[in-house]
PDB file of C-alpha atoms in Angstrom:
ATOM      1  CA  MET A   1      74.229 131.124  94.023  1.00 60.00           C
ATOM      2  CA  ARG A   2      73.535 129.581  97.445  1.00 66.00           C
ATOM      3  CA  LYS A   3      71.804 126.622  95.810  1.00 64.00           C
ATOM      4  CA  ARG A   4      74.814 126.059  93.555  1.00 71.00           C
ATOM      5  CA  ARG A   5      77.194 126.183  96.523  1.00 73.00           C
ATOM      6  CA  ARG A   6      74.977 123.773  98.412  1.00 72.00           C
ATOM      7  CA  ASN A   7      74.955 121.368  95.464  1.00 73.00           C
ATOM      8  CA  ASN A   8      78.734 121.633  95.155  1.00 81.00           C
ATOM      9  CA  LEU A   9      79.091 120.923  98.875  1.00 81.00           C
ATOM     10  CA  PHE A  10      76.906 117.815  98.637  1.00 85.00           C
ATOM     11  CA  SER A  11      78.804 116.675  95.549  1.00 86.00           C
ATOM     12  CA  HIS A  12      82.159 117.043  97.267  1.00 86.00           C
ATOM     13  CA  LEU A  13      80.908 115.262 100.390  1.00 89.00           C
ATOM     14  CA  PHE A  14      79.526 112.418  98.296  1.00 90.00           C
ATOM     15  CA  LEU A  15      82.748 112.076  96.294  1.00 90.00           C
ATOM     16  CA  THR A  16      84.842 112.218  99.458  1.00 90.00           C
ATOM     17  CA  ALA A  17      82.754 109.482 101.067  1.00 91.00           C
ATOM     18  CA  GLY A  18      82.986 107.379  97.912  1.00 91.00           C
ATOM     19  CA  ALA A  19      86.751 107.851  97.740  1.00 89.00           C
ATOM     20  CA  PHE A  20      87.111 106.780 101.367  1.00 89.00           C
ATOM     21  CA  VAL A  21      85.034 103.649 100.742  1.00 91.00           C
ATOM     22  CA  MET A  22      87.227 102.770  97.760  1.00 89.00           C
ATOM     23  CA  ILE A  23      90.534 103.443  99.506  1.00 89.00           C
ATOM     24  CA  PHE A  24      89.584 101.892 102.863  1.00 89.00           C
ATOM     25  CA  PRO A  25      90.672  98.332 101.880  1.00 88.00           C
ATOM     26  CA  LEU A  26      94.098  99.643 100.855  1.00 88.00           C
ATOM     27  CA  LEU A  27      94.470 101.541 104.119  1.00 89.00           C
ATOM     28  CA  TRP A  28      93.434  98.462 106.083  1.00 88.00           C
ATOM     29  CA  LEU A  29      95.900  96.361 104.073  1.00 89.00           C
ATOM     30  CA  LEU A  30      98.720  98.834 104.711  1.00 90.00           C
ATOM     31  CA  SER A  31      97.953  98.898 108.422  1.00 90.00           C
ATOM     32  CA  SER A  32      97.584  95.115 108.746  1.00 89.00           C
ATOM     33  CA  ALA A  33     100.905  94.449 107.027  1.00 90.00           C
ATOM     34  CA  PHE A  34     102.672  95.877 110.089  1.00 90.00           C
ATOM     35  CA  LYS A  35     100.512  94.158 112.738  1.00 88.00           C
ATOM     36  CA  ASN A  36     100.671  90.712 114.281  1.00 85.00           C
ATOM     37  CA  ASN A  37      97.853  88.228 113.718  1.00 81.00           C
ATOM     38  CA  GLY A  38      96.177  88.984 117.024  1.00 80.00           C
ATOM     39  CA  GLU A  39      96.011  92.719 116.429  1.00 84.00           C
ATOM     40  CA  ILE A  40      94.744  92.394 112.839  1.00 83.00           C
ATOM     41  CA  PHE A  41      91.396  90.981 113.973  1.00 80.00           C
ATOM     42  CA  SER A  42      91.259  92.775 117.294  1.00 79.00           C
ATOM     43  CA  ALA A  43      87.915  94.282 118.322  1.00 75.00           C
ATOM     44  CA  ASN A  44      89.682  97.592 119.049  1.00 80.00           C
ATOM     45  CA  PHE A  45      90.471  98.430 115.434  1.00 78.00           C
ATOM     46  CA  SER A  46      92.984 101.138 114.659  1.00 81.00           C
ATOM     47  CA  PHE A  47      94.822 102.089 111.489  1.00 82.00           C
ATOM     48  CA  ILE A  48      97.951 102.777 113.538  1.00 83.00           C
ATOM     49  CA  PRO A  49      99.554  99.536 114.808  1.00 85.00           C
ATOM     50  CA  ARG A  50     100.082  99.398 118.552  1.00 84.00           C
ATOM     51  CA  GLN A  51     103.333  97.552 117.943  1.00 84.00           C
ATOM     52  CA  VAL A  52     104.898  97.919 114.501  1.00 85.00           C
ATOM     53  CA  THR A  53     106.501  94.716 113.231  1.00 86.00           C
ATOM     54  CA  VAL A  54     108.338  93.849 110.013  1.00 88.00           C
ATOM     55  CA  GLU A  55     108.359  90.118 110.738  1.00 89.00           C
ATOM     56  CA  ASN A  56     105.397  89.745 108.404  1.00 90.00           C
ATOM     57  CA  PHE A  57     107.571  90.734 105.452  1.00 92.00           C
ATOM     58  CA  LYS A  58     110.383  88.393 106.512  1.00 90.00           C
ATOM     59  CA  ASN A  59     108.031  85.465 107.026  1.00 88.00           C
ATOM     60  CA  GLY A  60     106.092  86.246 103.878  1.00 89.00           C
ATOM     61  CA  TRP A  61     109.176  86.460 101.685  1.00 92.00           C
ATOM     62  CA  ASN A  62     110.006  82.861 102.643  1.00 90.00           C
ATOM     63  CA  ILE A  63     106.400  81.674 102.650  1.00 84.00           C
ATOM     64  CA  ASN A  64     107.202  78.727 100.356  1.00 85.00           C
ATOM     65  CA  PRO A  65     109.813  76.144 101.417  1.00 85.00           C
ATOM     66  CA  GLN A  66     111.175  75.799  97.852  1.00 89.00           C
ATOM     67  CA  TYR A  67     111.161  79.335  96.461  1.00 92.00           C
ATOM     68  CA  THR A  68     111.170  82.847  97.852  1.00 93.00           C
ATOM     69  CA  PHE A  69     108.479  85.360  96.979  1.00 94.00           C
ATOM     70  CA  GLY A  70     111.002  87.036  94.675  1.00 94.00           C
ATOM     71  CA  HIS A  71     110.860  83.982  92.401  1.00 96.00           C
ATOM     72  CA  PHE A  72     107.104  84.388  91.947  1.00 96.00           C
ATOM     73  CA  LEU A  73     107.508  88.122  91.390  1.00 96.00           C
ATOM     74  CA  ALA A  74     110.039  87.375  88.647  1.00 96.00           C
ATOM     75  CA  ASN A  75     107.625  84.909  87.018  1.00 97.00           C
ATOM     76  CA  THR A  76     104.853  87.486  87.083  1.00 97.00           C
ATOM     77  CA  PHE A  77     107.016  90.306  85.714  1.00 97.00           C
ATOM     78  CA  PHE A  78     108.201  88.047  82.896  1.00 97.00           C
ATOM     79  CA  LEU A  79     104.632  87.080  82.052  1.00 97.00           C
ATOM     80  CA  VAL A  80     103.134  90.573  82.164  1.00 96.00           C
ATOM     81  CA  GLY A  81     106.088  92.038  80.264  1.00 96.00           C
ATOM     82  CA  SER A  82     105.810  89.436  77.518  1.00 97.00           C
ATOM     83  CA  LEU A  83     102.066  89.921  77.183  1.00 97.00           C
ATOM     84  CA  ALA A  84     102.335  93.708  77.157  1.00 96.00           C
ATOM     85  CA  LEU A  85     104.979  93.570  74.415  1.00 97.00           C
ATOM     86  CA  GLY A  86     103.000  91.030  72.407  1.00 97.00           C
ATOM     87  CA  ASN A  87      99.754  92.990  72.642  1.00 96.00           C
ATOM     88  CA  ILE A  88     101.447  96.251  71.662  1.00 96.00           C
ATOM     89  CA  LEU A  89     103.138  94.777  68.589  1.00 96.00           C
ATOM     90  CA  SER A  90     100.390  92.495  67.294  1.00 96.00           C
ATOM     91  CA  CYS A  91      97.377  94.700  68.037  1.00 95.00           C
ATOM     92  CA  SER A  92      99.030  97.820  66.608  1.00 96.00           C
ATOM     93  CA  LEU A  93      99.923  95.921  63.417  1.00 95.00           C
ATOM     94  CA  THR A  94      96.346  94.684  63.081  1.00 94.00           C
ATOM     95  CA  ALA A  95      94.918  98.142  63.696  1.00 94.00           C
ATOM     96  CA  PHE A  96      97.356  99.660  61.193  1.00 94.00           C
ATOM     97  CA  ALA A  97      96.347  97.143  58.528  1.00 92.00           C
ATOM     98  CA  ILE A  98      92.633  97.801  59.039  1.00 92.00           C
ATOM     99  CA  THR A  99      92.937 101.594  59.044  1.00 92.00           C
ATOM    100  CA  ARG A 100      95.682 102.139  56.463  1.00 90.00           C
ATOM    101  CA  MET A 101      95.773  99.211  54.027  1.00 88.00           C
ATOM    102  CA  ARG A 102      93.380  97.880  51.403  1.00 87.00           C
ATOM    103  CA  PHE A 103      92.627  94.172  51.256  1.00 87.00           C
ATOM    104  CA  PRO A 104      89.607  91.933  50.538  1.00 89.00           C
ATOM    105  CA  PHE A 105      86.935  91.568  53.225  1.00 88.00           C
ATOM    106  CA  LYS A 106      88.386  94.457  55.208  1.00 87.00           C
ATOM    107  CA  ARG A 107      85.005  95.469  56.633  1.00 88.00           C
ATOM    108  CA  LEU A 108      84.235  91.866  57.509  1.00 90.00           C
ATOM    109  CA  VAL A 109      87.465  91.610  59.481  1.00 88.00           C
ATOM    110  CA  PHE A 110      86.614  94.774  61.400  1.00 88.00           C
ATOM    111  CA  ARG A 111      83.127  93.473  62.180  1.00 89.00           C
ATOM    112  CA  LEU A 112      84.596  90.210  63.415  1.00 88.00           C
ATOM    113  CA  VAL A 113      86.829  92.215  65.737  1.00 86.00           C
ATOM    114  CA  LEU A 114      83.744  93.953  67.134  1.00 85.00           C
ATOM    115  CA  LEU A 115      81.901  90.637  67.388  1.00 88.00           C
ATOM    116  CA  THR A 116      84.621  88.985  69.451  1.00 87.00           C
ATOM    117  CA  LEU A 117      84.393  91.848  71.944  1.00 86.00           C
ATOM    118  CA  MET A 118      80.987  90.485  72.950  1.00 87.00           C
ATOM    119  CA  VAL A 119      82.213  86.928  73.604  1.00 86.00           C
ATOM    120  CA  PRO A 120      83.103  86.290  77.279  1.00 86.00           C
ATOM    121  CA  SER A 121      86.606  84.915  77.639  1.00 84.00           C
ATOM    122  CA  GLN A 122      85.312  82.175  79.967  1.00 85.00           C
ATOM    123  CA  VAL A 123      83.396  80.643  77.051  1.00 89.00           C
ATOM    124  CA  LEU A 124      86.672  79.849  75.296  1.00 89.00           C
ATOM    125  CA  LEU A 125      88.476  78.327  78.277  1.00 91.00           C
ATOM    126  CA  ILE A 126      87.597  74.689  77.558  1.00 92.00           C
ATOM    127  CA  PRO A 127      88.346  74.778  73.781  1.00 94.00           C
ATOM    128  CA  THR A 128      91.632  76.604  74.283  1.00 94.00           C
ATOM    129  CA  TYR A 129      92.585  74.273  77.124  1.00 95.00           C
ATOM    130  CA  LEU A 130      92.099  71.252  74.854  1.00 96.00           C
ATOM    131  CA  ILE A 131      94.146  72.890  72.098  1.00 96.00           C
ATOM    132  CA  PHE A 132      97.024  73.799  74.407  1.00 96.00           C
ATOM    133  CA  SER A 133      96.890  70.331  75.947  1.00 96.00           C
ATOM    134  CA  ARG A 134      97.422  68.707  72.547  1.00 96.00           C
ATOM    135  CA  LEU A 135     100.270  71.123  71.877  1.00 96.00           C
ATOM    136  CA  HIS A 136     101.834  70.110  75.229  1.00 96.00           C
ATOM    137  CA  TRP A 137     101.867  73.725  76.381  1.00 96.00           C
ATOM    138  CA  LEU A 138     100.242  73.151  79.765  1.00 96.00           C
ATOM    139  CA  ASP A 139     102.218  74.204  82.827  1.00 96.00           C
ATOM    140  CA  THR A 140     104.195  76.690  80.729  1.00 96.00           C
ATOM    141  CA  PHE A 141     103.785  80.368  79.902  1.00 97.00           C
ATOM    142  CA  LEU A 142     103.157  79.618  76.204  1.00 97.00           C
ATOM    143  CA  PRO A 143      99.311  79.602  76.476  1.00 96.00           C
ATOM    144  CA  PHE A 144      99.587  83.233  77.569  1.00 96.00           C
ATOM    145  CA  ILE A 145     102.479  84.537  75.461  1.00 97.00           C
ATOM    146  CA  ILE A 146     101.768  83.014  72.036  1.00 97.00           C
ATOM    147  CA  PRO A 147      98.157  84.319  71.779  1.00 95.00           C
ATOM    148  CA  ALA A 148      99.364  87.776  72.830  1.00 96.00           C
ATOM    149  CA  PHE A 149     101.620  87.887  69.760  1.00 97.00           C
ATOM    150  CA  LEU A 150      98.708  86.804  67.526  1.00 94.00           C
ATOM    151  CA  SER A 151      96.484  89.827  68.196  1.00 92.00           C
ATOM    152  CA  THR A 152      93.829  87.997  70.204  1.00 91.00           C
ATOM    153  CA  GLN A 153      92.863  90.982  72.376  1.00 92.00           C
ATOM    154  CA  SER A 154      90.065  92.572  70.358  1.00 92.00           C
ATOM    155  CA  PHE A 155      89.615  95.389  72.851  1.00 92.00           C
ATOM    156  CA  PHE A 156      93.156  96.619  72.237  1.00 94.00           C
ATOM    157  CA  VAL A 157      92.731  96.295  68.466  1.00 94.00           C
ATOM    158  CA  TYR A 158      89.527  98.324  68.553  1.00 91.00           C
ATOM    159  CA  GLN A 159      91.067 100.965  70.807  1.00 90.00           C
ATOM    160  CA  LEU A 160      94.055 101.418  68.483  1.00 93.00           C
ATOM    161  CA  ILE A 161      91.801 101.485  65.413  1.00 92.00           C
ATOM    162  CA  GLN A 162      89.803 104.335  66.913  1.00 90.00           C
ATOM    163  CA  TYR A 163      92.984 106.241  67.717  1.00 90.00           C
ATOM    164  CA  MET A 164      94.602 105.701  64.296  1.00 91.00           C
ATOM    165  CA  ARG A 165      91.476 106.900  62.516  1.00 89.00           C
ATOM    166  CA  GLY A 166      92.142 110.354  63.948  1.00 87.00           C
ATOM    167  CA  ILE A 167      95.590 110.572  62.337  1.00 88.00           C
ATOM    168  CA  PRO A 168      95.474 112.324  58.913  1.00 89.00           C
ATOM    169  CA  LYS A 169      96.096 110.007  55.974  1.00 87.00           C
ATOM    170  CA  GLU A 170      97.993 112.825  54.277  1.00 89.00           C
ATOM    171  CA  LEU A 171     100.969 111.824  56.399  1.00 88.00           C
ATOM    172  CA  ASP A 172     100.893 108.371  54.799  1.00 87.00           C
ATOM    173  CA  GLU A 173     100.623 109.826  51.318  1.00 87.00           C
ATOM    174  CA  SER A 174     103.569 112.145  51.900  1.00 89.00           C
ATOM    175  CA  ALA A 175     105.618 109.222  53.175  1.00 88.00           C
ATOM    176  CA  LYS A 176     104.701 107.126  50.130  1.00 89.00           C
ATOM    177  CA  ILE A 177     105.836 109.939  47.839  1.00 88.00           C
ATOM    178  CA  ASP A 178     109.181 109.876  49.662  1.00 86.00           C
ATOM    179  CA  GLY A 179     109.422 106.155  48.952  1.00 88.00           C
ATOM    180  CA  CYS A 180     108.411 104.755  52.341  1.00 88.00           C
ATOM    181  CA  SER A 181     106.894 101.302  52.518  1.00 90.00           C
ATOM    182  CA  TYR A 182     103.966 100.372  54.737  1.00 89.00           C
ATOM    183  CA  PHE A 183     106.405  99.021  57.301  1.00 91.00           C
ATOM    184  CA  ARG A 184     108.364 102.295  57.379  1.00 92.00           C
ATOM    185  CA  ILE A 185     105.120 104.243  57.741  1.00 92.00           C
ATOM    186  CA  TYR A 186     104.100 101.989  60.614  1.00 93.00           C
ATOM    187  CA  VAL A 187     107.432 102.259  62.431  1.00 92.00           C
ATOM    188  CA  ASN A 188     108.462 105.868  61.760  1.00 90.00           C
ATOM    189  CA  ILE A 189     105.118 107.664  61.568  1.00 90.00           C
ATOM    190  CA  MET A 190     102.306 105.709  63.162  1.00 92.00           C
ATOM    191  CA  MET A 191     104.003 104.277  66.245  1.00 92.00           C
ATOM    192  CA  PRO A 192     105.271 107.635  67.594  1.00 91.00           C
ATOM    193  CA  LEU A 193     101.871 109.255  67.021  1.00 90.00           C
ATOM    194  CA  VAL A 194      99.891 106.557  68.834  1.00 91.00           C
ATOM    195  CA  LYS A 195     102.165 106.503  71.879  1.00 89.00           C
ATOM    196  CA  PRO A 196      99.356 107.485  74.326  1.00 87.00           C
ATOM    197  CA  ALA A 197      97.155 104.657  73.049  1.00 90.00           C
ATOM    198  CA  LEU A 198     100.064 102.216  73.237  1.00 92.00           C
ATOM    199  CA  CYS A 199     100.689 103.267  76.837  1.00 89.00           C
ATOM    200  CA  SER A 200      97.067 102.598  77.741  1.00 89.00           C
ATOM    201  CA  VAL A 201      97.308  99.186  76.036  1.00 92.00           C
ATOM    202  CA  ALA A 202     100.454  98.399  78.017  1.00 92.00           C
ATOM    203  CA  ILE A 203      98.868  99.504  81.313  1.00 90.00           C
ATOM    204  CA  PHE A 204      95.662  97.554  80.705  1.00 91.00           C
ATOM    205  CA  SER A 205      97.641  94.471  79.687  1.00 94.00           C
ATOM    206  CA  PHE A 206      99.918  94.788  82.716  1.00 93.00           C
ATOM    207  CA  ILE A 207      97.126  95.179  85.258  1.00 91.00           C
ATOM    208  CA  TRP A 208      94.837  92.533  83.738  1.00 93.00           C
ATOM    209  CA  THR A 209      97.613  89.950  83.586  1.00 95.00           C
ATOM    210  CA  TRP A 210      98.935  90.850  87.030  1.00 94.00           C
ATOM    211  CA  ASN A 211      95.481  90.451  88.589  1.00 92.00           C
ATOM    212  CA  ASP A 212      94.499  87.403  86.552  1.00 93.00           C
ATOM    213  CA  PHE A 213      93.815  84.290  88.593  1.00 94.00           C
ATOM    214  CA  LEU A 214      91.444  81.966  86.740  1.00 93.00           C
ATOM    215  CA  THR A 215      93.433  81.316  83.555  1.00 94.00           C
ATOM    216  CA  GLN A 216      96.715  81.100  85.448  1.00 95.00           C
ATOM    217  CA  LEU A 217      95.137  78.582  87.813  1.00 95.00           C
ATOM    218  CA  ILE A 218      93.987  76.497  84.846  1.00 95.00           C
ATOM    219  CA  TYR A 219      97.234  76.444  82.860  1.00 96.00           C
ATOM    220  CA  LEU A 220      99.910  76.534  85.581  1.00 95.00           C
ATOM    221  CA  SER A 221     100.195  73.583  87.947  1.00 93.00           C
ATOM    222  CA  SER A 222     103.782  73.367  89.233  1.00 94.00           C
ATOM    223  CA  VAL A 223     104.924  75.687  92.013  1.00 93.00           C
ATOM    224  CA  ARG A 224     108.024  76.800  90.097  1.00 94.00           C
ATOM    225  CA  ASN A 225     105.764  78.458  87.483  1.00 95.00           C
ATOM    226  CA  TYR A 226     103.392  80.080  89.975  1.00 96.00           C
ATOM    227  CA  THR A 227     102.661  83.778  89.679  1.00 96.00           C
ATOM    228  CA  VAL A 228     101.914  86.207  92.497  1.00 95.00           C
ATOM    229  CA  SER A 229      98.153  85.603  92.431  1.00 93.00           C
ATOM    230  CA  LEU A 230      98.590  81.824  92.615  1.00 94.00           C
ATOM    231  CA  ILE A 231     101.099  81.849  95.459  1.00 93.00           C
ATOM    232  CA  LEU A 232      98.930  84.270  97.450  1.00 91.00           C
ATOM    233  CA  ASN A 233      96.001  81.901  97.024  1.00 89.00           C
ATOM    234  CA  SER A 234      98.109  78.964  98.210  1.00 86.00           C
ATOM    235  CA  VAL A 235      98.970  80.831 101.422  1.00 83.00           C
ATOM    236  CA  VAL A 236      95.323  80.709 102.531  1.00 78.00           C
ATOM    237  CA  ASP A 237      94.921  77.197 103.900  1.00 66.00           C
ATOM    238  CA  GLY A 238      91.537  76.175 105.278  1.00 62.00           C
ATOM    239  CA  THR A 239      92.955  73.152 107.085  1.00 59.00           C
ATOM    240  CA  SER A 240      95.560  74.978 109.157  1.00 60.00           C
ATOM    241  CA  LEU A 241      96.316  78.326 110.733  1.00 74.00           C
ATOM    242  CA  THR A 242      96.871  80.998 108.091  1.00 77.00           C
ATOM    243  CA  ASN A 243      99.574  83.563 108.724  1.00 83.00           C
ATOM    244  CA  TRP A 244      97.412  86.565 107.933  1.00 86.00           C
ATOM    245  CA  GLY A 245     100.122  89.074 108.743  1.00 88.00           C
ATOM    246  CA  ALA A 246     102.482  87.542 106.189  1.00 89.00           C
ATOM    247  CA  LEU A 247      99.635  87.363 103.670  1.00 90.00           C
ATOM    248  CA  MET A 248      98.875  91.069 104.138  1.00 91.00           C
ATOM    249  CA  ALA A 249     102.544  91.930 103.715  1.00 93.00           C
ATOM    250  CA  LEU A 250     102.788  89.935 100.482  1.00 93.00           C
ATOM    251  CA  THR A 251      99.546  91.438  99.205  1.00 93.00           C
ATOM    252  CA  LEU A 252     100.891  94.927  99.890  1.00 93.00           C
ATOM    253  CA  ILE A 253     104.032  94.102  97.910  1.00 93.00           C
ATOM    254  CA  SER A 254     101.958  92.670  95.066  1.00 94.00           C
ATOM    255  CA  VAL A 255      99.763  95.760  94.615  1.00 92.00           C
ATOM    256  CA  LEU A 256     102.667  98.221  94.562  1.00 92.00           C
ATOM    257  CA  PRO A 257     103.747  97.531  90.931  1.00 92.00           C
ATOM    258  CA  CYS A 258     100.237  98.233  89.609  1.00 88.00           C
ATOM    259  CA  ILE A 259     100.013 101.467  91.578  1.00 87.00           C
ATOM    260  CA  ILE A 260     103.465 102.609  90.457  1.00 89.00           C
ATOM    261  CA  ILE A 261     102.789 101.747  86.803  1.00 86.00           C
ATOM    262  CA  TYR A 262      99.462 103.560  86.782  1.00 81.00           C
ATOM    263  CA  PHE A 263     100.615 106.786  88.417  1.00 83.00           C
ATOM    264  CA  SER A 264     103.864 106.952  86.441  1.00 83.00           C
ATOM    265  CA  ALA A 265     101.991 106.721  83.125  1.00 78.00           C
ATOM    266  CA  GLN A 266      98.667 108.243  84.170  1.00 76.00           C
ATOM    267  CA  ARG A 267      98.878 111.123  81.690  1.00 75.00           C
ATOM    268  CA  TYR A 268      99.361 108.812  78.715  1.00 72.00           C
ATOM    269  CA  PHE A 269      96.730 106.423  80.033  1.00 68.00           C
ATOM    270  CA  VAL A 270      94.007 109.068  80.336  1.00 71.00           C
ATOM    271  CA  GLU A 271      94.944 110.679  77.022  1.00 68.00           C
ATOM    272  CA  GLY A 272      94.901 107.335  75.223  1.00 62.00           C
ATOM    273  CA  ILE A 273      91.492 106.360  76.583  1.00 63.00           C
ATOM    274  CA  ALA A 274      89.875 109.780  76.091  1.00 61.00           C
ATOM    275  CA  THR A 275      91.200 110.309  72.572  1.00 59.00           C
ATOM    276  CA  SER A 276      90.358 106.775  71.427  1.00 55.00           C
ATOM    277  CA  GLY A 277      86.769 107.286  72.486  1.00 50.00           C
ATOM    278  CA  LEU A 278      86.413 110.451  70.407  1.00 46.00           C
ATOM    279  CA  LYS A 279      87.475 108.970  67.095  1.00 47.00           C
ATOM    280  CA  GLY A 280      84.654 107.899  64.818  1.00 44.00           C
TER     281      GLY A 280
END
């Protein structure tokens, strides 16, 4: 009994230390957002600002001479919303077809889905860039939105396939007897039942797109189309004095949507991931 308590104590101490290490950058960010530049890098570090200031948020909101930070937030929300919607619709349709419909080379299609999971996305950057360049899609949101509506995220397809395999096919047969088409089965039966998996797809899509920097840097060149990650990168200037306080304030604003989205849909997110992993 004593040994078990001792092990539990060590486990809790280890987890507490790990949690503090993980949350320390967020605490430092929160503290620095309300400090001036001199206090941020002061040798006498303290989480509590000696002099609380909100000038960082005012200066950060107008960090660009042409557009406010709200413009870049709107661009990012439009992009992540479009991609989340596209991934939900296209990937769920693909998963439904693989799990519920009969067509030639069905197993081959599923194996190709698994195969593409092993291909790093960076490998495809140059070919896709050349394709989008010939289509005159560069410096627009089309290179992000159009592929999302074409079921290009194999991870989401595989996750939804695993979830749909756990739904009894008797429901489909009963619906067919009542005269329902495949589309009616998809809309009225399958979509409500896979809501947890769809929520996890939406959360993953939201966070990945929100945090994406490389592909947005490649395809977006004009400031008017910049997203949050691009404008934050442009604030850091190696040739002049960076306003670190304003940068911390903007970074704090930029991480809030991801935190809010995750905690508001945490139950569906965990259920979707856990249940998808149990289906065979």
